[in-house]
CSV table of C-alpha atoms and ligand atoms in Angstrom, one decimal:
chain,number,residue,atom,x,y,z
A,1,MET,CA,11.7,-23.9,26.9
A,2,SER,CA,8.2,-22.4,26.9
A,3,MET,CA,7.7,-18.8,26.0
A,4,THR,CA,7.8,-16.2,28.7
A,5,VAL,CA,4.3,-14.9,29.1
A,6,GLY,CA,3.7,-11.6,30.7
A,7,GLY,CA,6.2,-9.6,32.8
A,8,ASN,CA,9.5,-8.2,31.7
A,9,ILE,CA,12.2,-9.6,29.6
A,10,ASN,CA,15.6,-9.8,31.2
A,11,LEU,CA,17.9,-9.2,28.2
A,12,GLY,CA,21.6,-9.9,27.9
A,13,VAL,CA,23.6,-8.2,25.1
A,14,ILE,CA,26.5,-10.1,23.4
A,15,GLY,CA,28.8,-7.7,21.6
A,16,LEU,CA,29.0,-4.1,22.6
A,17,GLY,CA,29.9,-2.7,19.2
A,18,ARG,CA,28.5,-0.2,16.7
A,19,GLY,CA,25.5,-2.4,16.2
A,20,LEU,CA,24.6,-2.1,19.8
A,21,VAL,CA,25.1,1.6,19.8
A,22,LEU,CA,22.5,1.9,17.1
A,23,ALA,CA,20.0,-0.5,18.8
A,24,LEU,CA,20.5,0.9,22.3
A,25,PRO,CA,17.9,3.7,22.1
A,26,ALA,CA,15.3,1.2,21.1
A,27,LEU,CA,16.3,-1.4,23.7
A,28,ALA,CA,16.3,1.3,26.4
A,29,ALA,CA,13.0,2.7,25.3
A,30,HIS,CA,11.0,-0.6,25.3
A,31,PRO,CA,8.9,-0.8,28.5
A,32,GLU,CA,9.2,-4.5,28.8
A,33,ILE,CA,12.9,-4.9,28.2
A,34,ARG,CA,15.4,-4.7,31.1
A,35,LEU,CA,19.1,-4.6,30.1
A,36,VAL,CA,20.5,-6.8,32.8
A,37,ALA,CA,23.8,-8.2,31.4
A,38,ALA,CA,26.4,-7.9,28.6
A,39,ALA,CA,29.3,-9.9,27.3
A,40,ASP,CA,32.2,-8.4,25.4
A,41,PRO,CA,36.0,-9.0,25.5
A,42,ARG,CA,36.7,-5.3,25.8
A,43,ASP,CA,37.1,-4.1,29.4
A,44,PRO,CA,36.1,-0.4,28.9
A,45,ALA,CA,32.9,-1.3,27.1
A,46,ARG,CA,31.9,-3.7,29.9
A,47,ALA,CA,32.7,-1.1,32.6
A,48,ARG,CA,30.6,1.5,30.9
A,49,PHE,CA,27.7,-0.9,30.4
A,50,ALA,CA,27.8,-1.9,34.0
A,51,ALA,CA,27.8,1.7,35.1
A,52,GLU,CA,25.1,2.9,32.7
A,53,PHE,CA,22.6,0.0,33.3
A,54,GLY,CA,23.7,-1.5,36.7
A,55,ALA,CA,24.1,-4.7,34.7
A,56,ARG,CA,26.2,-7.8,35.2
A,57,THR,CA,29.0,-8.1,32.6
A,58,TYR,CA,31.1,-10.9,31.3
A,59,ALA,CA,34.3,-11.1,29.3
A,60,ASP,CA,33.2,-14.5,27.9
A,61,TRP,CA,29.7,-14.8,26.3
A,62,GLN,CA,29.4,-18.4,27.5
A,63,ASP,CA,29.3,-17.1,31.1
A,64,LEU,CA,26.5,-14.8,30.2
A,65,LEU,CA,24.5,-17.7,28.8
A,66,ALA,CA,25.0,-19.6,32.0
A,67,ASP,CA,23.2,-16.9,33.9
A,68,PRO,CA,19.7,-18.3,34.7
A,69,ALA,CA,18.2,-14.9,35.3
A,70,ILE,CA,18.5,-14.0,31.6
A,71,ASP,CA,15.5,-14.7,29.4
A,72,ALA,CA,16.8,-13.5,26.0
A,73,VAL,CA,19.9,-12.2,24.2
A,74,TYR,CA,20.6,-9.7,21.5
A,75,ILE,CA,23.6,-11.0,19.6
A,76,ALA,CA,25.5,-8.1,18.1
A,77,ALA,CA,29.0,-9.6,17.9
A,78,PRO,CA,30.8,-9.8,14.5
A,79,HIS,CA,29.1,-12.0,11.9
A,80,GLN,CA,31.4,-15.0,12.4
A,81,PHE,CA,30.3,-15.5,16.0
A,82,HIS,CA,26.5,-15.4,15.4
A,83,ALA,CA,26.0,-19.1,14.8
A,84,ALA,CA,27.9,-20.5,17.8
A,85,GLN,CA,26.3,-17.9,20.1
A,86,ALA,CA,22.8,-18.3,18.9
A,87,ILE,CA,22.9,-22.1,19.0
A,88,ALA,CA,24.4,-22.1,22.5
A,89,ALA,CA,21.8,-19.5,23.6
A,90,ALA,CA,18.9,-21.6,22.3
A,91,GLN,CA,20.4,-24.6,24.1
A,92,ALA,CA,20.5,-22.5,27.3
A,93,GLY,CA,16.8,-21.8,26.8
A,94,LYS,CA,17.3,-18.1,25.8
A,95,HIS,CA,15.3,-16.3,23.1
A,96,VAL,CA,17.6,-14.8,20.5
A,97,LEU,CA,17.5,-11.6,18.4
A,98,VAL,CA,20.5,-12.0,16.1
A,99,GLU,CA,21.9,-9.1,14.1
A,100,LYS,CA,21.9,-9.4,10.3
A,101,PRO,CA,23.3,-11.3,8.5
A,102,MET,CA,22.0,-14.3,10.4
A,103,ALA,CA,25.4,-16.1,9.8
A,104,ILE,CA,27.9,-16.3,7.1
A,105,SER,CA,27.1,-19.9,5.8
A,106,LEU,CA,23.9,-21.7,5.1
A,107,ASP,CA,24.9,-24.6,7.3
A,108,ASP,CA,25.3,-22.2,10.2
A,109,CYS,CA,21.9,-20.6,9.5
A,110,ARG,CA,20.2,-24.0,9.4
A,111,ALA,CA,21.8,-25.1,12.6
A,112,MET,CA,20.7,-21.9,14.3
A,113,ALA,CA,17.1,-22.4,13.2
A,114,ARG,CA,17.2,-26.1,14.2
A,115,ALA,CA,18.5,-25.3,17.6
A,116,ALA,CA,15.8,-22.7,18.3
A,117,ALA,CA,13.0,-25.0,17.0
A,118,LEU,CA,14.3,-27.9,19.2
A,119,ALA,CA,14.5,-25.6,22.2
A,120,GLY,CA,11.2,-23.9,21.5
A,121,THR,CA,12.9,-20.5,21.8
A,122,VAL,CA,12.4,-17.5,19.6
A,123,LEU,CA,14.9,-16.7,16.9
A,124,ILE,CA,14.6,-13.4,15.0
A,125,THR,CA,17.1,-11.9,12.6
A,126,GLY,CA,17.2,-8.2,12.8
A,127,PRO,CA,17.0,-5.3,13.0
A,128,SER,CA,16.7,-5.2,9.2
A,129,HIS,CA,15.0,-2.6,7.1
A,130,SER,CA,12.1,-5.0,6.5
A,131,PHE,CA,10.9,-3.9,10.0
A,132,ASP,CA,10.6,-0.2,8.9
A,133,THR,CA,7.0,1.0,9.3
A,134,PRO,CA,6.5,2.1,5.6
A,135,VAL,CA,7.9,-1.2,4.4
A,136,ARG,CA,5.5,-3.1,6.6
A,137,HIS,CA,2.6,-0.9,5.7
A,138,ALA,CA,3.2,-1.4,2.0
A,139,ALA,CA,3.6,-5.2,2.4
A,140,ALA,CA,0.3,-5.4,4.3
A,141,ARG,CA,-1.4,-3.3,1.6
A,142,ILE,CA,-0.1,-5.7,-1.1
A,143,ALA,CA,-1.0,-8.8,0.9
A,144,GLU,CA,-4.6,-7.5,1.3
A,145,GLY,CA,-4.9,-8.0,-2.5
A,146,ALA,CA,-6.9,-4.9,-3.6
A,147,LEU,CA,-3.9,-3.5,-5.5
A,148,GLY,CA,-3.4,-6.8,-7.4
A,149,ALA,CA,-0.3,-9.0,-7.4
A,150,PRO,CA,3.1,-7.4,-7.1
A,151,ARG,CA,4.8,-7.4,-10.5
A,152,LEU,CA,8.0,-5.4,-10.2
A,153,ILE,CA,10.1,-4.0,-7.3
A,154,THR,CA,12.9,-1.5,-7.8
A,155,ALA,CA,15.2,-1.0,-4.8
A,156,LEU,CA,18.2,1.3,-5.0
A,157,ASN,CA,20.7,2.4,-2.4
A,158,TYR,CA,23.9,4.4,-2.7
A,159,THR,CA,25.9,4.8,0.5
A,160,ASP,CA,29.4,5.3,1.9
A,161,PHE,CA,29.5,1.7,3.4
A,162,LEU,CA,33.0,0.8,2.1
A,163,TYR,CA,34.6,4.0,3.5
A,164,ARG,CA,33.5,3.7,7.1
A,165,PRO,CA,36.3,2.4,9.3
A,166,ARG,CA,36.2,-1.4,9.2
A,167,ARG,CA,37.6,-4.5,10.9
A,168,PRO,CA,39.7,-6.4,8.3
A,169,GLU,CA,37.2,-9.2,8.0
A,170,GLU,CA,34.4,-6.7,7.2
A,171,LEU,CA,36.1,-6.1,3.9
A,172,ASP,CA,37.0,-9.7,3.1
A,173,PRO,CA,34.3,-11.5,1.2
A,174,ALA,CA,35.7,-14.9,2.2
A,175,GLN,CA,34.9,-14.0,5.8
A,176,GLY,CA,31.4,-12.6,5.1
A,177,GLY,CA,32.8,-9.1,4.4
A,178,GLY,CA,31.8,-6.6,1.7
A,179,VAL,CA,28.3,-5.4,0.9
A,180,MET,CA,26.8,-8.8,0.0
A,181,LEU,CA,25.9,-10.1,3.5
A,182,SER,CA,26.0,-6.8,5.4
A,183,GLN,CA,23.9,-4.7,3.1
A,184,ALA,CA,22.2,-6.9,0.5
A,185,ALA,CA,20.6,-8.7,3.5
A,186,HIS,CA,18.6,-5.5,4.2
A,187,GLN,CA,17.5,-5.0,0.6
A,188,ILE,CA,16.7,-8.6,0.2
A,189,ASP,CA,14.7,-8.7,3.4
A,190,VAL,CA,12.7,-5.7,2.2
A,191,VAL,CA,11.9,-7.1,-1.3
A,192,ARG,CA,11.1,-10.5,0.1
A,193,LEU,CA,8.6,-9.1,2.4
A,194,LEU,CA,7.0,-7.0,-0.4
A,195,ALA,CA,7.0,-9.7,-3.0
A,196,GLY,CA,5.5,-12.1,-0.4
A,197,SER,CA,6.8,-15.1,-2.3
A,198,ALA,CA,9.7,-17.6,-2.5
A,199,LEU,CA,12.7,-16.5,-4.5
A,200,ARG,CA,13.3,-18.6,-7.6
A,201,SER,CA,16.5,-17.3,-9.0
A,202,VAL,CA,19.1,-14.5,-8.9
A,203,ARG,CA,21.3,-13.0,-11.6
A,204,ALA,CA,23.7,-10.4,-10.4
A,205,VAL,CA,26.8,-8.4,-11.4
A,206,THR,CA,29.0,-7.4,-8.5
A,207,GLY,CA,31.6,-4.6,-8.3
A,208,ASP,CA,35.0,-4.4,-6.8
A,209,TRP,CA,36.1,-1.0,-7.9
A,210,ASP,CA,38.7,0.4,-5.6
A,211,ALA,CA,42.1,-1.4,-5.7
A,212,ALA,CA,43.1,0.5,-2.6
A,213,ARG,CA,40.2,-1.0,-0.7
A,214,PRO,CA,39.6,-4.4,-2.3
A,215,SER,CA,36.2,-5.9,-1.4
A,216,GLU,CA,32.7,-6.4,-2.9
A,217,GLY,CA,31.3,-2.9,-2.8
A,218,ALA,CA,28.5,-2.7,-5.3
A,219,TYR,CA,26.0,-4.9,-7.2
A,220,ALA,CA,23.1,-4.9,-9.6
A,221,ALA,CA,20.8,-7.9,-9.3
A,222,LEU,CA,17.6,-9.3,-10.8
A,223,LEU,CA,15.5,-11.4,-8.4
A,224,ASP,CA,12.8,-13.7,-9.9
A,225,PHE,CA,10.1,-14.7,-7.4
A,226,ALA,CA,7.8,-17.8,-7.6
A,227,ASN,CA,4.6,-15.6,-7.9
A,228,GLY,CA,6.0,-13.9,-11.0
A,229,CYS,CA,7.2,-10.8,-9.3
A,230,ALA,CA,10.7,-9.5,-10.3
A,231,ALA,CA,12.9,-7.2,-8.2
A,232,THR,CA,15.9,-5.2,-9.4
A,233,LEU,CA,18.4,-4.3,-6.7
A,234,THR,CA,21.1,-1.6,-7.2
A,235,TYR,CA,23.6,-0.9,-4.5
A,236,SER,CA,26.8,1.0,-4.3
A,237,GLY,CA,28.9,1.6,-1.2
A,238,TYR,CA,31.5,3.7,-3.0
A,239,ALA,CA,30.6,7.0,-1.3
A,240,ARG,CA,30.0,9.2,-4.3
A,241,PHE,CA,26.3,9.7,-5.0
A,242,ASP,CA,24.3,9.3,-1.8
A,243,SER,CA,20.7,8.1,-2.3
A,244,ASP,CA,19.6,9.8,0.9
A,245,GLU,CA,19.3,12.8,-1.5
A,246,LEU,CA,16.3,11.1,-3.1
A,247,GLN,CA,14.8,10.7,0.4
A,248,GLY,CA,14.7,14.3,1.3
A,249,TRP,CA,18.1,14.1,3.0
A,250,THR,CA,16.8,11.6,5.6
A,251,GLY,CA,19.5,9.2,6.8
A,252,GLU,CA,19.2,5.5,7.2
A,253,PHE,CA,18.0,5.8,10.8
A,254,GLY,CA,15.3,8.4,10.0
A,255,GLN,CA,17.6,11.2,11.1
A,256,PRO,CA,18.1,14.5,9.3
A,257,LYS,CA,21.2,14.3,7.1
A,258,ASP,CA,23.6,17.1,6.2
A,259,ALA,CA,24.2,17.3,2.5
A,260,ALA,CA,27.4,19.3,3.1
A,261,ALA,CA,28.9,16.2,4.8
A,262,HIS,CA,29.5,14.8,1.3
A,263,GLY,CA,33.0,13.3,1.0
A,264,ASN,CA,33.7,13.1,4.7
A,265,ALA,CA,33.8,9.3,4.9
A,266,ARG,CA,36.5,9.1,2.1
A,267,ARG,CA,38.4,12.0,3.6
A,268,ARG,CA,38.5,10.4,7.0
A,269,ILE,CA,39.7,7.0,5.7
A,270,ALA,CA,42.3,8.7,3.5
A,271,ALA,CA,43.7,10.5,6.6
A,272,LEU,CA,44.0,7.2,8.6
A,273,ALA,CA,47.1,5.0,8.6
A,274,PRO,CA,45.9,1.5,7.7
A,275,ALA,CA,47.1,0.2,11.0
A,276,ASP,CA,44.8,2.7,12.8
A,277,GLU,CA,41.6,1.6,11.0
A,278,ALA,CA,40.5,-1.1,13.4
A,279,ALA,CA,41.0,1.3,16.3
A,280,ALA,CA,39.0,4.0,14.5
A,281,LYS,CA,36.2,1.4,14.0
A,282,LEU,CA,36.3,0.6,17.8
A,283,SER,CA,36.0,4.3,18.6
A,284,ARG,CA,32.5,4.1,17.1
A,285,ALA,CA,31.6,1.1,19.3
A,286,TYR,CA,30.0,1.3,22.7
A,287,GLY,CA,32.2,3.1,25.1
A,288,GLY,CA,34.3,4.6,22.3
A,289,ALA,CA,35.3,8.2,21.8
A,290,ASP,CA,33.1,8.6,18.7
A,291,SER,CA,30.2,6.4,19.9
A,292,SER,CA,27.4,8.9,19.6
A,293,THR,CA,24.1,7.7,18.3
A,294,PRO,CA,22.5,9.3,15.2
A,295,PRO,CA,20.1,12.2,16.2
A,296,PRO,CA,16.6,10.9,17.2
A,297,PRO,CA,14.5,10.0,14.2
A,298,ILE,CA,12.3,12.7,12.6
A,299,ALA,CA,11.0,10.1,10.1
A,300,ASN,CA,11.0,6.4,9.6
A,301,GLU,CA,14.2,4.5,8.9
A,302,GLN,CA,14.9,3.9,5.2
A,303,PHE,CA,17.3,2.0,2.9
A,304,GLY,CA,17.0,3.9,-0.3
A,305,LEU,CA,14.4,4.2,-3.0
A,306,VAL,CA,11.9,1.4,-3.0
A,307,LEU,CA,9.1,1.3,-5.7
A,308,VAL,CA,6.6,-1.5,-6.1
A,309,SER,CA,4.4,-1.9,-9.2
A,310,CYS,CA,1.3,-4.0,-8.5
A,311,GLU,CA,-1.3,-5.0,-11.1
A,312,ARG,CA,-3.5,-1.9,-10.3
A,313,ALA,CA,-1.1,0.6,-8.6
A,314,ASP,CA,2.5,1.6,-7.9
A,315,LEU,CA,3.6,2.2,-4.3
A,316,ARG,CA,6.6,4.3,-3.3
A,317,ILE,CA,8.1,3.8,0.1
A,318,VAL,CA,9.5,7.0,1.6
A,319,PRO,CA,10.7,8.0,5.1
A,320,ASP,CA,7.4,9.8,5.9
A,321,GLY,CA,5.1,7.1,4.6
A,322,VAL,CA,3.9,5.5,1.4
A,323,TRP,CA,2.8,7.1,-1.9
A,324,THR,CA,0.2,5.3,-4.0
A,325,TYR,CA,-0.1,6.0,-7.7
A,326,SER,CA,-3.2,4.5,-9.3
A,327,ASP,CA,-4.6,4.9,-12.8
A,328,SER,CA,-6.3,8.2,-11.9
A,329,ALA,CA,-5.0,9.4,-8.5
A,330,ARG,CA,-1.9,10.0,-6.5
A,331,SER,CA,-2.3,9.7,-2.7
A,332,PHE,CA,-0.1,9.7,0.4
A,333,THR,CA,-0.4,7.8,3.6
A,334,ALA,CA,1.7,9.5,6.3
A,335,LEU,CA,3.3,7.2,8.8
A,336,PRO,CA,4.9,8.6,12.0
A,337,PRO,CA,8.4,7.6,13.1
A,338,PRO,CA,9.0,5.1,15.8
A,339,PRO,CA,10.0,6.3,19.3
A,340,ALA,CA,13.6,5.3,18.4
A,341,ALA,CA,15.4,3.9,15.4
A,342,GLN,CA,15.2,0.1,15.2
A,343,TYR,CA,12.2,0.1,17.7
A,344,ASN,CA,10.0,-2.0,15.4
A,345,ALA,CA,12.4,-5.0,15.4
A,346,VAL,CA,13.0,-4.7,19.2
A,347,ALA,CA,9.2,-4.5,19.8
A,348,ALA,CA,8.6,-7.5,17.5
A,349,PHE,CA,11.2,-9.5,19.5
A,350,ALA,CA,9.6,-8.5,22.8
A,351,ASP,CA,6.2,-9.5,21.5
A,352,ALA,CA,7.6,-12.9,20.4
A,353,CYS,CA,9.3,-13.5,23.7
A,354,LEU,CA,6.1,-12.7,25.5
A,355,GLY,CA,4.0,-15.0,23.4
A,356,ARG,CA,2.2,-12.3,21.4
A,357,GLY,CA,3.1,-13.7,18.0
A,358,LEU,CA,6.0,-14.0,15.6
A,359,PRO,CA,7.0,-11.6,12.8
A,360,PRO,CA,7.8,-12.9,9.4
A,361,GLN,CA,11.6,-12.4,10.2
A,362,ALA,CA,11.5,-15.3,12.7
A,363,GLY,CA,13.0,-18.8,12.5
A,364,ALA,CA,13.9,-19.9,9.0
A,365,TRP,CA,13.4,-16.5,7.4
A,366,GLY,CA,17.1,-15.6,7.8
A,367,ILE,CA,18.2,-18.7,6.0
A,368,ASP,CA,16.5,-17.7,2.8
A,369,THR,CA,17.9,-14.2,3.0
A,370,VAL,CA,21.5,-15.5,3.5
A,371,LYS,CA,20.8,-18.0,0.7
A,372,ALA,CA,19.8,-15.0,-1.6
A,373,CYS,CA,22.9,-13.0,-0.5
A,374,LEU,CA,25.2,-15.9,-1.2
A,375,ALA,CA,23.5,-16.6,-4.6
A,376,LEU,CA,23.9,-12.9,-5.5
A,377,ALA,CA,27.7,-13.1,-4.8
A,378,ARG,CA,28.0,-16.3,-6.6
A,379,SER,CA,26.1,-15.1,-9.6
A,380,GLY,CA,28.5,-12.1,-9.8
A,381,ARG,CA,31.5,-14.4,-9.6
A,382,GLU,CA,30.2,-17.0,-12.1
A,383,ARG,CA,28.4,-14.5,-14.4
A,384,ARG,CA,25.3,-16.7,-14.6
A,385,GLU,CA,21.8,-17.0,-13.1
A,386,ILE,CA,21.7,-19.0,-9.9
A,387,THR,CA,18.6,-21.1,-9.2
A,388,ILE,CA,17.4,-21.0,-5.6
A,389,GLU,CA,16.4,-24.4,-4.2
A,390,PRO,CA,13.6,-24.2,-1.6
A,391,GLU,CA,14.7,-25.3,1.9
A,392,GLY,CA,14.2,-29.0,2.5
A,393,GLN,CA,15.0,-29.7,-1.2
A,394,ALA,CA,18.5,-28.3,-1.4
A,395,ALA,CA,21.2,-30.8,-2.2
B,1,NAD,N1,21.3,-3.7,11.8
B,1,NAD,C1,22.2,-2.7,11.6
B,1,NAD,O1,21.8,-1.7,11.1
B,1,NAD,C2,23.6,-3.0,12.0
B,1,NAD,C3,24.5,-1.9,12.1
B,1,NAD,C4,25.8,-2.2,12.6
B,1,NAD,C5,26.2,-3.4,12.8
B,1,NAD,N2,25.3,-4.5,12.7
B,1,NAD,C6,25.7,-5.9,12.9
B,1,NAD,O2,26.3,-6.0,14.2
B,1,NAD,C7,27.3,-7.0,14.2
B,1,NAD,C8,28.6,-6.3,14.8
B,1,NAD,O3,29.0,-5.3,14.0
B,1,NAD,P1,29.6,-3.9,14.5
B,1,NAD,O4,29.6,-3.0,13.4
B,1,NAD,O5,28.8,-3.6,15.8
B,1,NAD,O6,31.0,-4.4,15.0
B,1,NAD,P2,32.0,-3.7,16.0
B,1,NAD,O7,33.4,-4.0,15.6
B,1,NAD,O8,31.7,-2.2,16.2
B,1,NAD,O9,31.7,-4.4,17.4
B,1,NAD,C9,31.8,-5.7,17.6
B,1,NAD,C10,31.8,-5.9,19.2
B,1,NAD,O10,31.8,-7.2,19.4
B,1,NAD,C11,32.9,-7.5,20.4
B,1,NAD,N3,33.3,-8.9,20.2
B,1,NAD,C12,34.3,-9.4,19.4
B,1,NAD,N4,34.3,-10.7,19.6
B,1,NAD,C13,33.3,-11.0,20.4
B,1,NAD,C14,32.8,-12.3,20.9
B,1,NAD,N5,33.3,-13.4,20.5
B,1,NAD,N6,31.8,-12.3,21.7
B,1,NAD,C15,31.2,-11.1,22.1
B,1,NAD,N7,31.6,-9.9,21.7
B,1,NAD,C16,32.6,-9.9,20.8
B,1,NAD,C17,33.9,-6.5,20.1
B,1,NAD,O11,34.8,-6.3,21.3
B,1,NAD,C18,33.1,-5.3,19.8
B,1,NAD,O12,32.7,-4.6,21.0
B,1,NAD,C19,27.5,-7.4,12.8
B,1,NAD,O13,26.9,-8.6,12.6
B,1,NAD,C20,26.8,-6.3,12.0
B,1,NAD,O14,26.3,-6.8,10.8
B,1,NAD,C21,24.0,-4.3,12.3
């Protein structure tokens, strides 16, 4: 289908979970997006969405895609459904914003990109932290060239990812669980945008440190880019050190964070019977008892320390902006927060649907990020460097 040009975007949401709760303030704030429909198997979530937005709701996402009034969909169902839903959406002529990770296998990602290309529909993977304003500002500065080529990127994030209530598959690496696809996808998107080059290889060590909660919960990785830039990624989801401390106690969504909350995630999980964990996860989903959104942003979103060394200066990305360290001076560019967390990805999607241009995270972009995530996991398992084959030349 041809792109919608001008006018509003009639958006349908597929999956009314935690992801939607986080994206909802941005979707609701965008002047060109109308939330007209939603699909979710959970009755209470559908009833609440219908009441809140006067929207049509469907228990089965295929019925939503059959609705001719819908221009575009935001897919925020669990990872394992992304591919089938995005392919069917493209075939129905709908533009797609699909949550990260794009899908859990490369074949699925490729089929999604092919379906969108064939249909002429937009496909964007996000929101991811590569949409954060300071990341985009730094990437644009690097691409201008005055700072010289990027040489070394350090990205480091310590969170409580593993101790938030989870669905069983979210902790099972065989089903796309653990931090490799859910969290490395953010870090890899960020460093790919900053490096501005194809990834050549990955060497990683991965960690599964808690026998009571077996999963992939941590990694250290070295990424080698074709332009000679290297990136080191460090991630721990084990809820001890919290790298938001290095970001002025700004949370992932640009919200103020309470240092005294340290240890809460582990305490809450420890107090839950394992059989109650899935219900606790759902209580944070749309319509759930604990479904409040983070407080409005006072700064930009952030995903931990990010430092880029270029030939002529270092850049440090922080929630309030970007620091530049040159040979002789240290300067700061202040960057205001968006109107709502995740607004940049939503706005980029709206621009793409309305024919105003595509962001880097469109089309095949998500394939390369998932390829890097899977290479990272494989490198950890096999304890060796994994070469990344460019798309089109892979075996
Ligand atoms: N970008 C981010 O910061 C971010 C944050 C959270 C989640 N996410 C992504 O959102 C996706 C969902 O994760 P979540 O944490 O919201 O999960 P969740 O368990 O909170 O919610 C999943 C929702 O999908 C519904 N659902 C289940 N099967 C479905 C189907 N076949 N079709 C439609 N809906 C279905 C469930 O009823 C539930 O409402 C994941 O891919 C995750 O990576 C992204």
